[in-house]
Amino acid sequence: MTDSVNPVIIKKYGNRRLYNTTTSAYEKLESLAAIAKRGEVFVVYDAKSGDDITRSILQHIVAEEEKKSGQDLLPIAFMRRLIGFYGGAMQE
């Protein structure tokens, strides 16, 4: 298991390709989902700007998993409550 001190570094290029700097190989969302399921930590950086885009990649993985399985991983009520936290004390 990779600890958070040494996460797997993924770079996302403009052509939407995800490059794993540890294995020197291109990844797909499915393989990043498998990395997460193994409990490994990864971070995704935009190759051009250097911005950390891990959150948006994880959100995309969740959406793809829901679509693939046909099951709602995050119930609507939970998502509404989560949205309600934005701008509130929890965000600070």
Short mmCIF file of C-alpha atoms in Angstrom, two decimals:
data_model
loop_
_atom_site.label_atom_id
_atom_site.label_comp_id
_atom_site.label_asym_id
_atom_site.label_seq_id
_atom_site.Cartn_x
_atom_site.Cartn_y
_atom_site.Cartn_z
CA MET A 1 0.00 0.00 0.00
CA THR A 2 1.35 3.42 -0.91
CA ASP A 3 1.26 5.89 1.95
CA SER A 4 0.17 9.50 1.58
CA VAL A 5 3.77 10.67 2.03
CA ASN A 6 4.70 9.03 -1.29
CA PRO A 7 1.54 9.00 -3.39
CA VAL A 8 1.48 7.75 -6.96
CA ILE A 9 1.80 10.80 -9.21
CA ILE A 10 -0.47 10.94 -12.24
CA LYS A 11 -0.18 13.67 -14.86
CA LYS A 12 -3.18 14.53 -17.02
CA TYR A 13 -2.32 15.84 -20.45
CA GLY A 14 -4.42 18.01 -22.76
CA ASN A 15 -5.32 14.98 -24.86
CA ARG A 16 -7.06 13.56 -21.73
CA ARG A 17 -4.35 10.94 -21.24
CA LEU A 18 -3.40 10.08 -17.69
CA TYR A 19 0.29 9.25 -17.24
CA ASN A 20 1.50 7.33 -14.19
CA THR A 21 4.98 8.64 -13.39
CA THR A 22 5.70 5.65 -11.13
CA THR A 23 5.11 2.96 -13.74
CA SER A 24 5.82 5.15 -16.81
CA ALA A 25 2.55 3.98 -18.34
CA TYR A 26 -0.71 5.55 -19.41
CA GLU A 27 -3.72 4.83 -17.23
CA LYS A 28 -7.46 4.78 -17.74
CA LEU A 29 -10.07 5.83 -15.20
CA GLU A 30 -10.76 2.13 -14.56
CA SER A 31 -7.15 1.51 -13.57
CA LEU A 32 -7.15 4.56 -11.28
CA ALA A 33 -10.32 3.17 -9.68
CA ALA A 34 -8.48 -0.12 -9.13
CA ILE A 35 -5.56 1.74 -7.53
CA ALA A 36 -7.99 3.48 -5.17
CA LYS A 37 -9.76 0.18 -4.36
CA ARG A 38 -6.39 -1.30 -3.34
CA GLY A 39 -6.05 1.55 -0.86
CA GLU A 40 -3.20 3.22 -2.68
CA VAL A 41 -3.03 6.99 -2.67
CA PHE A 42 -2.61 8.89 -5.91
CA VAL A 43 -2.66 12.53 -6.88
CA VAL A 44 -3.43 13.87 -10.33
CA TYR A 45 -1.82 17.02 -11.66
CA ASP A 46 -2.66 18.91 -14.81
CA ALA A 47 0.54 18.50 -16.85
CA LYS A 48 0.37 22.01 -18.29
CA SER A 49 -0.63 24.13 -15.28
CA GLY A 50 0.57 21.89 -12.46
CA ASP A 51 -2.79 22.26 -10.70
CA ASP A 52 -3.91 19.43 -8.43
CA ILE A 53 -7.02 18.01 -10.14
CA THR A 54 -7.33 14.88 -8.01
CA ARG A 55 -10.78 15.85 -6.72
CA SER A 56 -12.31 16.21 -10.19
CA ILE A 57 -10.77 12.90 -11.32
CA LEU A 58 -12.18 11.13 -8.25
CA GLN A 59 -15.60 12.67 -8.95
CA HIS A 60 -15.37 11.43 -12.52
CA ILE A 61 -14.47 7.93 -11.29
CA VAL A 62 -17.50 7.88 -8.96
CA ALA A 63 -19.79 8.98 -11.83
CA GLU A 64 -18.34 6.30 -14.13
CA GLU A 65 -18.68 3.59 -11.45
CA GLU A 66 -22.33 4.53 -10.94
CA LYS A 67 -22.97 4.44 -14.69
CA LYS A 68 -21.17 1.12 -15.12
CA SER A 69 -22.84 -0.63 -12.18
CA GLY A 70 -26.27 0.91 -12.64
CA GLN A 71 -26.29 1.56 -8.89
CA ASP A 72 -26.28 4.86 -7.07
CA LEU A 73 -23.21 4.92 -4.87
CA LEU A 74 -24.14 8.27 -3.38
CA PRO A 75 -27.81 8.58 -2.47
CA ILE A 76 -29.57 11.75 -3.63
CA ALA A 77 -30.35 12.78 -0.04
CA PHE A 78 -26.65 12.53 0.85
CA MET A 79 -25.61 14.60 -2.17
CA ARG A 80 -28.19 17.28 -1.28
CA ARG A 81 -26.84 17.44 2.27
CA LEU A 82 -23.30 17.60 0.96
CA ILE A 83 -24.19 20.51 -1.32
CA GLY A 84 -25.80 22.21 1.68
CA PHE A 85 -22.41 22.27 3.40
CA TYR A 86 -20.85 24.46 0.71
CA GLY A 87 -20.34 27.96 1.98
CA GLY A 88 -21.16 26.95 5.55
CA ALA A 89 -19.07 26.35 8.63
CA MET A 90 -18.09 22.85 7.48
CA GLN A 91 -16.25 24.27 4.46
CA GLU A 92 -14.20 26.60 6.64
#
